[in-house]
Amino acid sequence: MLLWHAHALMTDVLVTVDTELSAALHQRGVTPCRNVENSIGGVVRSGAFGIGWQMDRLEEHGLKGVFFVDPMPALVYGTAVVADIVGPILERGHEVQLHVHTEWLAWAPQSPIGERRGRNIAEFELADQIVLLKCARDLLEEAHVPRPIAFRAGNFGADDRTLIALSRLGILWDSSFNPAYLGGACRIGLTAEDRGAVRRHGVIELPVSGISDRLGTIRPAQVCALSRWEMTDALRHAGSAGDAAFVIVCHSFEMLSRDRRRPNRAVMARFVAMCREIADNPDLRSAGFADLDPGIASVARPDSARLAPNPVRTFGRVLEQAAATLRYERPWLPAR
């Protein structure tokens, strides 16, 4: 509890990056090298805007990133691909944690669970989930990653059996619960009102943060989902309320347009503004899972309510998204 008390007036902000190769590109016959370049490096004609660009921006602001790396493509491409991905992250002092996309089993010559397949880990029985998570953890460790202490399911597609499996493998933290995905891929038995860290089935669930949106919906704290105004207000809201943690989601390829042909400079500007707010706000502290005190899951003080809806702020995001779509998401535009 000492660590938590030392930072009791600060909110730990985790900038998490789901770092993954594209199963869709593989299915279209894209080579492993090109998949890594595009999905991880964010390489397009005008430059590289993937995890290297993100780490540059984080480091310029004195921040730490948490990279949830999916090692499952190693079952298809070989183990060297994982080392190529995690090497630069570790060298630059950021955190690598465990991520799993089970759709890669469809192309694995030798699957650890035989012929059974599924898009999300929640589609598998507990015994299979344990095998898959152990396999993925071992693949990361073979690439010289320190034993992971946190996990996030691909597509947020976990269930309570996933938490049990993580507990049996000694993984303390999970961040698969995204309230915006409830009723869909996310099957963990929590509710939209569960915002802070909570102990469940032997692990600590640290949900993805978000804001309340129009019509009672939740919009996740994802760089491509919130405007600069929304993200800034959400961070300030969490910090001023003294919330224990605020979890932001990004992807290794999120700075690119959806067709992966050009940088989306609107999203890039959001990322930089987010970094600036975390760095400049005295109520916020950049953190990884290794910096967190497990005691935040047992503190009597609950986290504050999510940032309330604001019609003007929402309308501003809709306009911003529309402008960015017109400028960056049209496939007939030349690559930039």
PDB file of C-alpha atoms in Angstrom, residues 210-211 226-241 246 277 281 284 306-310 312-314:
ATOM      1  CA  GLY A 210     -13.948   6.001 -21.453  1.00  0.00           C
ATOM      2  CA  ILE A 211     -16.455   8.818 -21.399  1.00  0.00           C
ATOM      3  CA  LEU A 226     -12.046  10.598 -28.924  1.00  0.00           C
ATOM      4  CA  SER A 227     -11.289  14.078 -30.159  1.00  0.00           C
ATOM      5  CA  ARG A 228      -8.461  16.079 -28.635  1.00  0.00           C
ATOM      6  CA  TRP A 229     -11.040  18.025 -26.636  1.00  0.00           C
ATOM      7  CA  GLU A 230     -12.690  14.847 -25.337  1.00  0.00           C
ATOM      8  CA  MET A 231      -9.432  13.123 -24.406  1.00  0.00           C
ATOM      9  CA  THR A 232      -8.073  16.224 -22.693  1.00  0.00           C
ATOM     10  CA  ASP A 233     -11.264  16.725 -20.705  1.00  0.00           C
ATOM     11  CA  ALA A 234     -11.397  13.035 -19.774  1.00  0.00           C
ATOM     12  CA  LEU A 235      -7.808  13.102 -18.494  1.00  0.00           C
ATOM     13  CA  ARG A 236      -8.400  16.302 -16.523  1.00  0.00           C
ATOM     14  CA  HIS A 237     -11.609  14.874 -15.097  1.00  0.00           C
ATOM     15  CA  ALA A 238      -9.827  11.714 -13.896  1.00  0.00           C
ATOM     16  CA  GLY A 239      -6.905  13.685 -12.489  1.00  0.00           C
ATOM     17  CA  SER A 240      -8.972  16.273 -10.641  1.00  0.00           C
ATOM     18  CA  ALA A 241     -11.140  13.522  -9.138  1.00  0.00           C
ATOM     19  CA  PHE A 246      -6.852   5.923 -16.479  1.00  0.00           C
ATOM     20  CA  GLU A 277      -1.669  16.762 -21.440  1.00  0.00           C
ATOM     21  CA  ASN A 281      -0.887  17.943 -15.860  1.00  0.00           C
ATOM     22  CA  LEU A 284      -1.350  12.746 -13.803  1.00  0.00           C
ATOM     23  CA  ARG A 306     -17.095   8.987 -16.240  1.00  0.00           C
ATOM     24  CA  LEU A 307     -16.886  12.366 -17.884  1.00  0.00           C
ATOM     25  CA  ALA A 308     -20.473  13.407 -18.553  1.00  0.00           C
ATOM     26  CA  PRO A 309     -21.827  13.963 -22.074  1.00  0.00           C
ATOM     27  CA  ASN A 310     -21.451  17.390 -23.627  1.00  0.00           C
ATOM     28  CA  VAL A 312     -21.136  20.700 -28.083  1.00  0.00           C
ATOM     29  CA  ARG A 313     -18.035  18.585 -27.454  1.00  0.00           C
ATOM     30  CA  THR A 314     -19.653  15.591 -29.156  1.00  0.00           C
TER      31      THR A 314
END
